[in-house]
Short mmCIF file of C-alpha atoms and ligand atoms in Angstrom, two decimals:
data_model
loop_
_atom_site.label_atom_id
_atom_site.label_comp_id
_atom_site.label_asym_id
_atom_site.label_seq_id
_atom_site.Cartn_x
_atom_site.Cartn_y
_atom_site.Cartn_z
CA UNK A 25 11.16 24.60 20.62
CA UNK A 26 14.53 23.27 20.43
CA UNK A 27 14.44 19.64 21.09
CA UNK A 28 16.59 17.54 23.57
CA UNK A 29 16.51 14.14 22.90
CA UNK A 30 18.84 13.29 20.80
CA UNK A 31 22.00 14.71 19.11
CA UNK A 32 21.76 15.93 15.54
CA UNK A 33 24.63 17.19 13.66
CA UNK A 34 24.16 20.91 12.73
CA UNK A 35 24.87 20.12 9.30
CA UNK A 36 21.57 17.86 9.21
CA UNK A 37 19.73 19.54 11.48
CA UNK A 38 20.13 23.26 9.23
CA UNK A 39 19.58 20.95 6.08
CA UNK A 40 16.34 19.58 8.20
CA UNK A 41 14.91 23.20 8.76
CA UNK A 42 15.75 24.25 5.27
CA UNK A 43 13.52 20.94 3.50
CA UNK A 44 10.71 21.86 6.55
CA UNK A 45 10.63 25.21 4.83
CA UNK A 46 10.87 23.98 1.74
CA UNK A 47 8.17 21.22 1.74
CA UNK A 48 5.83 23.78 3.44
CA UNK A 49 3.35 24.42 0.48
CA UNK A 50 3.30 19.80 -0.01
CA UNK A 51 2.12 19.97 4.16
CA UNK A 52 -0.85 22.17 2.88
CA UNK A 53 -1.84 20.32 0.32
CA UNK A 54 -1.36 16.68 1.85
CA UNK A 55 -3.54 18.13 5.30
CA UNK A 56 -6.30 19.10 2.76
CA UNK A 57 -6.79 15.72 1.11
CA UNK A 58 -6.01 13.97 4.89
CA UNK A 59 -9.06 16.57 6.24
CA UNK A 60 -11.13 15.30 3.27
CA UNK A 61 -10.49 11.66 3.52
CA UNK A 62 -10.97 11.74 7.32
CA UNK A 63 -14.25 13.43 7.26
CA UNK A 64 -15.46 11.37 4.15
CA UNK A 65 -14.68 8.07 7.08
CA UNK A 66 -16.56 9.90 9.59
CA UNK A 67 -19.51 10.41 7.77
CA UNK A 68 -19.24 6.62 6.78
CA UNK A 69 -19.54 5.93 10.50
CA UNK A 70 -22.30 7.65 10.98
CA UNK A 71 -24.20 7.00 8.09
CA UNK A 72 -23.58 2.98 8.82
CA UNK A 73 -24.50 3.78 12.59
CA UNK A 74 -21.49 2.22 14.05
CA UNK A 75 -21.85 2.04 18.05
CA UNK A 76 -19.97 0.30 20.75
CA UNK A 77 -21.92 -2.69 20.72
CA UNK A 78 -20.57 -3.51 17.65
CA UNK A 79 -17.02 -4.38 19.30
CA UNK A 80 -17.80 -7.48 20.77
CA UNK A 81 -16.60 -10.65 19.94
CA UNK A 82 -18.22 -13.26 18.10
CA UNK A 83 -16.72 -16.91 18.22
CA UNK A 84 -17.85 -20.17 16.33
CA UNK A 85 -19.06 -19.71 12.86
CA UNK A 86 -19.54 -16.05 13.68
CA UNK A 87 -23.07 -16.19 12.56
CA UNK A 88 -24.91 -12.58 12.27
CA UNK A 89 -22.21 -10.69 13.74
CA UNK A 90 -23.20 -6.97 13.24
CA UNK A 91 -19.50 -5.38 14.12
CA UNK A 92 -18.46 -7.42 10.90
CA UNK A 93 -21.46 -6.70 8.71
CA UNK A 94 -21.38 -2.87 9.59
CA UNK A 95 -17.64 -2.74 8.96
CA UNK A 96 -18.25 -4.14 4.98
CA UNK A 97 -20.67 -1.15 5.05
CA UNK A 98 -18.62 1.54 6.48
CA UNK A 99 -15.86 0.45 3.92
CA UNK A 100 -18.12 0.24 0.69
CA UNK A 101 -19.56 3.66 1.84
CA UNK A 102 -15.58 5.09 2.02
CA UNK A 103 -14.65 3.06 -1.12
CA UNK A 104 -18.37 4.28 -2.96
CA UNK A 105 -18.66 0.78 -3.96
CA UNK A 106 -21.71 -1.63 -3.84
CA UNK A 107 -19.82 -3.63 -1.79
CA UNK A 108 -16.95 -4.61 0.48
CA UNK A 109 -15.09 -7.45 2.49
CA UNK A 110 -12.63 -5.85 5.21
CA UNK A 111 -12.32 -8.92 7.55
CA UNK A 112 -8.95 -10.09 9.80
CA UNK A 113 -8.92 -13.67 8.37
CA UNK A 114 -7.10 -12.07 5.11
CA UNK A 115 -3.65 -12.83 6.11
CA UNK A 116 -1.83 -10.56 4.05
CA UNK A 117 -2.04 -7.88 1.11
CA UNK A 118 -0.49 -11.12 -1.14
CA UNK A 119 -3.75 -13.23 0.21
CA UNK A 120 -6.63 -10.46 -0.13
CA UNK A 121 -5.18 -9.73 -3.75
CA UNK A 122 -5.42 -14.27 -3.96
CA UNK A 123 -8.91 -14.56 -2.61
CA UNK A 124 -10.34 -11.29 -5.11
CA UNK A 125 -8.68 -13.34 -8.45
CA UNK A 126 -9.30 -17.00 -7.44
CA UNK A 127 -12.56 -15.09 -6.27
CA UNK A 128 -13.59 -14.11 -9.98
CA UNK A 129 -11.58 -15.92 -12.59
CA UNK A 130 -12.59 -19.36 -13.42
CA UNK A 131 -10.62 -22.18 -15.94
CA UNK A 132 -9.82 -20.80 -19.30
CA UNK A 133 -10.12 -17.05 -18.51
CA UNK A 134 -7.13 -14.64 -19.42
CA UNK A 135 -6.23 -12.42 -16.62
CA UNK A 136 -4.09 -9.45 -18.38
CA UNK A 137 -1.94 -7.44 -16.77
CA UNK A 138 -1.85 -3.82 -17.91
CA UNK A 139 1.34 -2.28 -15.63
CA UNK A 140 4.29 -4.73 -16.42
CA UNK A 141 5.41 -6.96 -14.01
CA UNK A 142 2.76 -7.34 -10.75
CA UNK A 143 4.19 -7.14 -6.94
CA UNK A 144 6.82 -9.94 -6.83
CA UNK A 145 4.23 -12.12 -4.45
CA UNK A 146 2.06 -12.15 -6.89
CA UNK A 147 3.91 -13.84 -9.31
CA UNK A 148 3.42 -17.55 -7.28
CA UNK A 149 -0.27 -16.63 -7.00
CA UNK A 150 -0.43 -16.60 -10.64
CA UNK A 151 1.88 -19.17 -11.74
CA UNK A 152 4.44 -17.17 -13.52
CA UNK A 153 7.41 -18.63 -12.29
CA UNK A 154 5.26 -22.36 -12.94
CA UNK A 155 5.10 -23.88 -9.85
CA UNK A 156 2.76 -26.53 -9.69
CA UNK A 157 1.35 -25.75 -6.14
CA UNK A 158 -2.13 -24.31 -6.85
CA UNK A 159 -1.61 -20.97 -8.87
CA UNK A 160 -4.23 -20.24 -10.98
CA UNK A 161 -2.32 -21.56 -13.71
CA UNK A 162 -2.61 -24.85 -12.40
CA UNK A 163 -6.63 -24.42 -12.57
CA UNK A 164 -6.31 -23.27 -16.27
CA UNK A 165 -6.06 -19.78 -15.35
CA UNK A 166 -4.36 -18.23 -18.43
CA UNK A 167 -2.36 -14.96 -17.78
CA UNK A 168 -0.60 -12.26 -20.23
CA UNK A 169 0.49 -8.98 -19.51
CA UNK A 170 1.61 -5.42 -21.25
CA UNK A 171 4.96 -3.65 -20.34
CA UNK A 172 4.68 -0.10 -19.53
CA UNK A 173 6.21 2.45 -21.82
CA UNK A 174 8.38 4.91 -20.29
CA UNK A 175 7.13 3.49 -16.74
CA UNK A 176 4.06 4.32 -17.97
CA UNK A 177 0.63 2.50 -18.85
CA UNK A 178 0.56 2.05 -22.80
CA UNK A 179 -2.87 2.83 -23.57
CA UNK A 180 -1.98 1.54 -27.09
CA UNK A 181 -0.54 -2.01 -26.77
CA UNK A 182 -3.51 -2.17 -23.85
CA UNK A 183 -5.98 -1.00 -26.53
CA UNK A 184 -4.91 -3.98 -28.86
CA UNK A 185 -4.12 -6.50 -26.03
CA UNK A 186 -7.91 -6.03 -24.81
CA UNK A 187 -9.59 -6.20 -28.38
CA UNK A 188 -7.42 -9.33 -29.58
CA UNK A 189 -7.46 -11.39 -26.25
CA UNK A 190 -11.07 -10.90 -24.58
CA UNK A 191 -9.26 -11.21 -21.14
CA UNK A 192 -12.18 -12.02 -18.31
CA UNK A 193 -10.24 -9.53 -15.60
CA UNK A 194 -7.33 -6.96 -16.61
CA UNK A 195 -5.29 -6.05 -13.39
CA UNK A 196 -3.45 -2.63 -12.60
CA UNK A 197 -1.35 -2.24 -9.46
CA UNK A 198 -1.64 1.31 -8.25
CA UNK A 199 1.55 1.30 -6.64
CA UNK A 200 5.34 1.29 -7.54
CA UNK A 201 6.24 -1.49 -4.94
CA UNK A 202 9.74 -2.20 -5.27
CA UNK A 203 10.35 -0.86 -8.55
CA UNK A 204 11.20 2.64 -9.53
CA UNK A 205 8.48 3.47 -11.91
CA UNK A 206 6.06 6.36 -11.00
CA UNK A 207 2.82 4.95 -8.98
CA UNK A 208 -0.41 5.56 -10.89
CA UNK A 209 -2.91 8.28 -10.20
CA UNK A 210 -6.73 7.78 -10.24
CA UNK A 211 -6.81 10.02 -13.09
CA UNK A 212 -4.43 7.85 -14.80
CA UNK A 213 -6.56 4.72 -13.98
CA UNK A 214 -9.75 5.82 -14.91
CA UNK A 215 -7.97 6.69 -18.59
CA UNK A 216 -7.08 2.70 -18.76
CA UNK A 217 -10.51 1.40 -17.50
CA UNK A 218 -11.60 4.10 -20.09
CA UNK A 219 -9.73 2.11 -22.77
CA UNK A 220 -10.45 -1.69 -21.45
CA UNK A 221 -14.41 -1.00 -21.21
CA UNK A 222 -14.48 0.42 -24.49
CA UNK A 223 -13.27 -2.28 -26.29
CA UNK A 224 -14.01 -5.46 -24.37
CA UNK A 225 -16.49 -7.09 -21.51
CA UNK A 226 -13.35 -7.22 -19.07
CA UNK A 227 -13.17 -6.83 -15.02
CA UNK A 228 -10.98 -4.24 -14.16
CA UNK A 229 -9.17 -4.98 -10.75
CA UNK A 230 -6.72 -2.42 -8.66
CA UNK A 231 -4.40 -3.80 -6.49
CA UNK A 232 -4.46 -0.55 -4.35
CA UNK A 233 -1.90 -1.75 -1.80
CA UNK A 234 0.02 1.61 -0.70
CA UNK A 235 -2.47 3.77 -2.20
CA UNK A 236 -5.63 4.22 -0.24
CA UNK A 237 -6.05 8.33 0.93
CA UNK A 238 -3.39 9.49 -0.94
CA UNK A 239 -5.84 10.85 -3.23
CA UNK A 240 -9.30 12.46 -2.69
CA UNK A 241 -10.80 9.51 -4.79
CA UNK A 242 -9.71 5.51 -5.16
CA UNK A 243 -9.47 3.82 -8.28
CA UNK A 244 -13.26 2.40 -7.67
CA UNK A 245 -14.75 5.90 -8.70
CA UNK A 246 -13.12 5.73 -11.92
CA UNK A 247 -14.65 2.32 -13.06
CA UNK A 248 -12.45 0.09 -11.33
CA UNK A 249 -14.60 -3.15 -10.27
CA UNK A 250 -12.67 -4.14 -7.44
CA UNK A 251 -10.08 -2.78 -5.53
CA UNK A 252 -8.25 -4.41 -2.89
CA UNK A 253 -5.58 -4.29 0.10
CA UNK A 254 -3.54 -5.06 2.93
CA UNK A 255 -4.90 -3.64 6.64
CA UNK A 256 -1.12 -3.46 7.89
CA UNK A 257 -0.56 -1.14 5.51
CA UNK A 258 -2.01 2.35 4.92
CA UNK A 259 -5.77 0.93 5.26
CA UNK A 260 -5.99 0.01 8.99
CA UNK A 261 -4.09 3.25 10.30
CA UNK A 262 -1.18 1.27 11.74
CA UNK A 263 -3.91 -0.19 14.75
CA UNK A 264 -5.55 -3.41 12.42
CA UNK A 265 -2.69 -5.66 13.33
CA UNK A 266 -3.59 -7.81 10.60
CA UNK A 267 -6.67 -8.11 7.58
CA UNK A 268 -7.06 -7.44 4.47
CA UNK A 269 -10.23 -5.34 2.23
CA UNK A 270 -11.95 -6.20 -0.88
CA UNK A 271 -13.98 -3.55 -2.00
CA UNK A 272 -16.16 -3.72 -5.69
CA UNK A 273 -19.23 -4.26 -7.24
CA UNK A 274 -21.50 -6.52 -5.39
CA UNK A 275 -21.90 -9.50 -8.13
CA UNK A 276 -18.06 -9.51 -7.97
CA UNK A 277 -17.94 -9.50 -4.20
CA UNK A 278 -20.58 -12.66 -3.39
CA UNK A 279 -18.35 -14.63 -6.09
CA UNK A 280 -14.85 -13.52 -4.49
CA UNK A 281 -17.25 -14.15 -0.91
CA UNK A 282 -17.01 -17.76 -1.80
CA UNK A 283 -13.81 -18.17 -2.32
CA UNK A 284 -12.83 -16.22 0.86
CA UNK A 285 -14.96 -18.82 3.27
CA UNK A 286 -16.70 -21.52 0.87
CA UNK A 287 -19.54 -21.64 -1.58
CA UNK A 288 -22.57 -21.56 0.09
CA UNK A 289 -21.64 -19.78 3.22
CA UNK A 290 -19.41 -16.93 1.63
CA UNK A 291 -19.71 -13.98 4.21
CA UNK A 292 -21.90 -15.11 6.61
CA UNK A 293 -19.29 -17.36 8.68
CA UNK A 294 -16.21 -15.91 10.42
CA UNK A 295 -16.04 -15.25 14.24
CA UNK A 296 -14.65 -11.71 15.01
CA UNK A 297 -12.70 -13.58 18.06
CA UNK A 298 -12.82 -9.57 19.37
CA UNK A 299 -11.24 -7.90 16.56
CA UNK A 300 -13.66 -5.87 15.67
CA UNK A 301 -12.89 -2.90 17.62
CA UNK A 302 -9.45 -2.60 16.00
CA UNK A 303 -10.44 -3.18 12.61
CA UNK A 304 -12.50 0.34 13.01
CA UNK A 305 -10.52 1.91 14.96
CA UNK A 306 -7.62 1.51 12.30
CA UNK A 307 -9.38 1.91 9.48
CA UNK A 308 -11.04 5.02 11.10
CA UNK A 309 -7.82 6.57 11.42
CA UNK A 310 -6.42 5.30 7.86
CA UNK A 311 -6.53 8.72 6.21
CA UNK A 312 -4.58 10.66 8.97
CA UNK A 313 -1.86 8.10 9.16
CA UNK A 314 -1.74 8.26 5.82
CA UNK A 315 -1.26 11.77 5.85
CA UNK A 316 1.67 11.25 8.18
CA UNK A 317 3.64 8.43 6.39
CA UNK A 318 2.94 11.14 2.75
CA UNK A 319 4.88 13.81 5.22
CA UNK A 320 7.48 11.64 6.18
CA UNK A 321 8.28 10.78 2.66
CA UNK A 322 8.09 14.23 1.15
CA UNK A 323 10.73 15.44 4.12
CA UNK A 324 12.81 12.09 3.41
CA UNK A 325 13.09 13.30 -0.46
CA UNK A 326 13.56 16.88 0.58
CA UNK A 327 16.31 16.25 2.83
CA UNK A 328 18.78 13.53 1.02
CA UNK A 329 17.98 15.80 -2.34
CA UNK A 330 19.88 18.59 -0.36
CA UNK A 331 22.95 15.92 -0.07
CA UNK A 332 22.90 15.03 -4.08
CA UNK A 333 21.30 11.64 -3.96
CA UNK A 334 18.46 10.90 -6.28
CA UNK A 335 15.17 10.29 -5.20
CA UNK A 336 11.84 8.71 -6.90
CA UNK A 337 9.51 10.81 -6.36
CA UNK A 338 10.93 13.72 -5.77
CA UNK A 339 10.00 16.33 -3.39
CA UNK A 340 8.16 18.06 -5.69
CA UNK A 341 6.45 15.61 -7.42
CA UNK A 342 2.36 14.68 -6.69
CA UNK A 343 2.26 11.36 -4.87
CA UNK A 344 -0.08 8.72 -5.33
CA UNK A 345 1.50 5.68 -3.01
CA UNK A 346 3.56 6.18 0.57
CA UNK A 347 6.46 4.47 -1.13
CA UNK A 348 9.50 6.31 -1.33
CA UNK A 349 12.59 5.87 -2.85
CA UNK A 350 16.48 7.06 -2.50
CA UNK A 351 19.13 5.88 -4.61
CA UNK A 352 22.23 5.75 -2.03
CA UNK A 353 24.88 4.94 -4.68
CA UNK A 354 26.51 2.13 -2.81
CA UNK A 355 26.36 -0.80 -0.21
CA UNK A 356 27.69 1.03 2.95
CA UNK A 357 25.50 3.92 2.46
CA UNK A 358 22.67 1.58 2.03
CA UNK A 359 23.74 0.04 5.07
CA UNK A 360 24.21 3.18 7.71
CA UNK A 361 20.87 4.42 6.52
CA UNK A 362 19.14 1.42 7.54
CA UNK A 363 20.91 0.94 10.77
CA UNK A 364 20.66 4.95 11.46
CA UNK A 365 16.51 4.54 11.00
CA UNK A 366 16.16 1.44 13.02
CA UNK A 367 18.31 4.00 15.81
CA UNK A 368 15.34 5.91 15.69
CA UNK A 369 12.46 3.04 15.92
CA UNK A 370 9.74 3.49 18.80
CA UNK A 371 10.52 -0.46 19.19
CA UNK A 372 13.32 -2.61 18.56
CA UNK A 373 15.70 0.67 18.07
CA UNK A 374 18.87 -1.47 20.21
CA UNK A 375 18.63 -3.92 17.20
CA UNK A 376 20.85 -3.23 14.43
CA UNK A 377 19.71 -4.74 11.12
CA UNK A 378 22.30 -6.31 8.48
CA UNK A 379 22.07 -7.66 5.09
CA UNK A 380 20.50 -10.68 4.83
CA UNK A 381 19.76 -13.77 1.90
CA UNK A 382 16.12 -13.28 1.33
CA UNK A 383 14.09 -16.00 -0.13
CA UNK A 384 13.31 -15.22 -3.64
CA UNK A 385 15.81 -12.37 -3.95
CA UNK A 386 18.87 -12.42 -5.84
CA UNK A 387 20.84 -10.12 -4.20
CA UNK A 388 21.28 -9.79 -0.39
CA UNK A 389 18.55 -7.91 1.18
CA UNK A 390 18.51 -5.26 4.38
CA UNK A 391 15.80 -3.86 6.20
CA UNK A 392 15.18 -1.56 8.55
CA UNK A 393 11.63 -2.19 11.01
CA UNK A 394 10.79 -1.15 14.63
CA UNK A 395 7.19 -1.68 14.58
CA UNK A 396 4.28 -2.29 16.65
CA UNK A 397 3.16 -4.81 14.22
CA UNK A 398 4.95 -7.22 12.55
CA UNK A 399 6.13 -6.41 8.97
CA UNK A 400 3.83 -3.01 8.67
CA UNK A 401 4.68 -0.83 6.32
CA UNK A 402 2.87 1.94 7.70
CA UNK A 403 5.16 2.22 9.73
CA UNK A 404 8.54 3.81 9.21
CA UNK A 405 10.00 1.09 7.66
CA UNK A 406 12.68 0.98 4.57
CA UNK A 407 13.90 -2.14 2.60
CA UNK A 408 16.85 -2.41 0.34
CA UNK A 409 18.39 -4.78 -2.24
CA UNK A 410 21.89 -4.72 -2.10
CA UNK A 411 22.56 -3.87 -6.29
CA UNK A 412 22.47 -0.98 -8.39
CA UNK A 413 20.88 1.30 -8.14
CA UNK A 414 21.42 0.70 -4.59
CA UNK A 415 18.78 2.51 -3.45
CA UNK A 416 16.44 2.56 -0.13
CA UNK A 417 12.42 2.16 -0.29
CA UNK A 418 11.22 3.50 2.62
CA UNK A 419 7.65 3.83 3.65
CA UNK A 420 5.43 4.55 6.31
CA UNK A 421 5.18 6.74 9.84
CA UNK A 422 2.49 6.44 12.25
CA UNK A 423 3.48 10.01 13.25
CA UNK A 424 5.36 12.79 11.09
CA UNK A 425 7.11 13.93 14.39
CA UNK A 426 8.50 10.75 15.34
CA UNK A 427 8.85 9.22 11.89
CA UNK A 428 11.42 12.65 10.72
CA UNK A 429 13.79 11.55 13.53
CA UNK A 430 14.81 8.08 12.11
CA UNK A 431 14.85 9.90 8.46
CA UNK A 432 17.52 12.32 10.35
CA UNK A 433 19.27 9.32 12.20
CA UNK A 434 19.34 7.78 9.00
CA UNK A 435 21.35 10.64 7.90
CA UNK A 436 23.13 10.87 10.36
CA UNK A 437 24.46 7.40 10.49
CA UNK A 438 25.45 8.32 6.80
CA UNK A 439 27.66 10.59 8.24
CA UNK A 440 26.13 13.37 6.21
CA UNK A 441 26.73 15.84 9.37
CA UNK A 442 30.48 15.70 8.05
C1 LIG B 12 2.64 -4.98 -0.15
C2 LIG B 12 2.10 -5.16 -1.51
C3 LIG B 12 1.52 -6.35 -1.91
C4 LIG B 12 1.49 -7.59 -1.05
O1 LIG B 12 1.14 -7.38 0.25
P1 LIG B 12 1.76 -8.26 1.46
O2 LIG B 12 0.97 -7.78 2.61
O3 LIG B 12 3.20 -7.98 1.54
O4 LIG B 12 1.45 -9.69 1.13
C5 LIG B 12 1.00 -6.42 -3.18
N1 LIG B 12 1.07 -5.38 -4.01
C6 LIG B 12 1.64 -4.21 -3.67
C7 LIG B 12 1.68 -3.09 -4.64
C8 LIG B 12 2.16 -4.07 -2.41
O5 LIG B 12 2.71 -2.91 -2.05
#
């Protein structure tokens, strides 16, 4: 049925129905892993015997509140772990990833890095840039890491930087962020804890931030100890409107329990102040949203690749994160495809964004957000530096449907209609 609503050029609307077509065989396969995922968190509800009591609120010190105990369990059962944290208190992705490494590295341990540079947030958490405001270099927290090769983990220099080093916890981010080299599957993962456990006593630690359902597995059932991220993104379904989950073997999860409240009362403090509810509802419906933001992204590179622009992944590439990105090839097409999206945002779609001086950026940044929830990148959301390449990282879309419109406005506003 012919929609109504709102005016697309024929030119993008014909080169809309012709990446639909195109992208058909990518639906297929993204609705099986979304079917699997979902039904693999349903069965975690039931096993864990999740009922409505367990919505309401606790308040104080929170003390033997079973919403928050059962919710650990549902997630450790999803993540096949020994053990989970998925709590509201974590502020951010950048703070859940803080808590897990203050959580288990102690003064004089190396953490190594295996994928290059980490998630630019992270860099202050470690102490990279040298601030002296609590980093865990500032406890004695040493830290190395090894570039990729070809945007890709060097199982090599990793092999060598393990035996020579004896790091305590070796890190891999799972995702490509804001940087154009390919996300990592859980195949690829497993072949670097392969390496690290083979050749020293290390922690491995994911920062699976973008990641969770892309895949049939997460980087836990491939030897990861820990894995960890952010509920506003794809891990609370777009309805946590804030938290964060820690997810790993349980030795690893009392320590980083400690840090997250205080020794001594690790997880057994923390009033749900009603939260509860959300925090399974969204995390119930993580895989299918995630299933919609992998759509929106395929269609996204489907589409501009029909206009000439390069895109990372492509449309035909496997997927392992919801990040996509297009290089625009200048500064007003960066612009109009920003401004065009936020046209077509549930919320906030009057607002038009403009290029802005971030903190911590060195070029001028623009963003494009209507959300429900502030900041969340699961939902259709896009971000971009204003420098070469020049190109757009977009993310997110609670619902295909909804989410393809502001890729078309985006377009449109482009003035690829001619
Ligand atoms: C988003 C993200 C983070 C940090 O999460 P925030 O919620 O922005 O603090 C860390 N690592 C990766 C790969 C991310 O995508």
């Amino acid at each position: 049925m012919k929609q109504k609503f709102f005016k697309i050029d024929s030119k993008i609307q014909a080169a809309a129905d012709e990446a639909m077509k195109q992208i058909q065989p990518h639906f297929a396969e993204i609705d099986e892993i979304t079917e699997y995922n979902q039904l693999k968190m349903l069965s975690a509800f039931i096993e864990n015997g999740v009922s409505e009591s367990m919505f309401a609120e606790s308040t104080g010190y929170g003390y033997g509140d079973r919403g928050r105990e059962t919710i650990d369990k549902v997630a450790a059962s999803v993540f096949k772990t020994e053990d989970a944290l998925l709590r509201h208190n974590f502020t951010c992705g950048t703070h859940t990833l803080a808590v897990a490494l203050y959580g288990m590295l102690r003064p004089g341990d190396l953490m190594l890095c295996v994928t290059g540079t980490p998630y630019d947030t992270i860099h202050s958490v470690i102490g990279i840039d040298g601030k002296g405001d609590g980093s865990l270099a500032d406890f004695g927290v040493k830290y190395e890491q090894v570039e990729l090769k070809d945007g890709k983990p060097d199982l090599d220099a990793i092999e060598k930087a393990v035996k020579e080093k004896s790091p305590k916890l070796v890190y891999i981010q799972r995702s490509r962020g804001y940087s154009l080299r390919p996300s990592l599957s859980c195949e690829e993962i497993g072949e670097i804890v392969k390496v690290v456990k083979a050749n020293s006593d290390a922690d491995v630690m994911v920062d699976n931030c973008y990641g969770e359902f892309t895949q049939t597995i997460e980087p836990s059932e491939v030897g990861a100890d820990v894995i960890a991220g952010s509920l506003i993104k794809n891990a609370g379904g777009g309805i946590a409107r804030t938290g964060g989950y820690i997810a790993g073997r349980a030795d690893l999860i009392e320590k980083i329990s400690y840090r997250m409240t205080t020794p001594g009362l690790g997880r057994e403090v923390g009033a749900t102040l009603g939260m509860s509810r959300e925090l399974f509802m969204g995390f119930f419906n993580a895989p299918h949203v995630v299933g919609e933001a992998l759509k929106t992204a395929v269609f996204t590179a489907a589409l501009f690749e029909r206009f000439g622009f390069g895109t990372t992944p492509t449309s035909e590439d496997k997927r392992y994160d919801i990040v996509q990105s297009v290089m625009l090839e200048n500064e007003e097409n960066l612009i109009s495809f920003c401004q065009g999206m936020q046209k077509g945002a549930p919320v906030d779609s009057f607002v038009v964004p403009e290029p802005w001086d971030m903190p911590g950026y060195d070029s001028q940044v623009i963003m494009a957000a209507g959300a429900f929830t502030g900041g969340a990148s699961i939902e259709l959301s896009a971000d971009a530096p204003l420098r070469e390449p020049y190109a757009a990282w977009m993310q997110g879309g609670l619902n295909f449907h909804s989410a393809k419109m502001g890729v078309m406005l985006a377009a449109q506003e482009m003035g690829l209609g001619g």
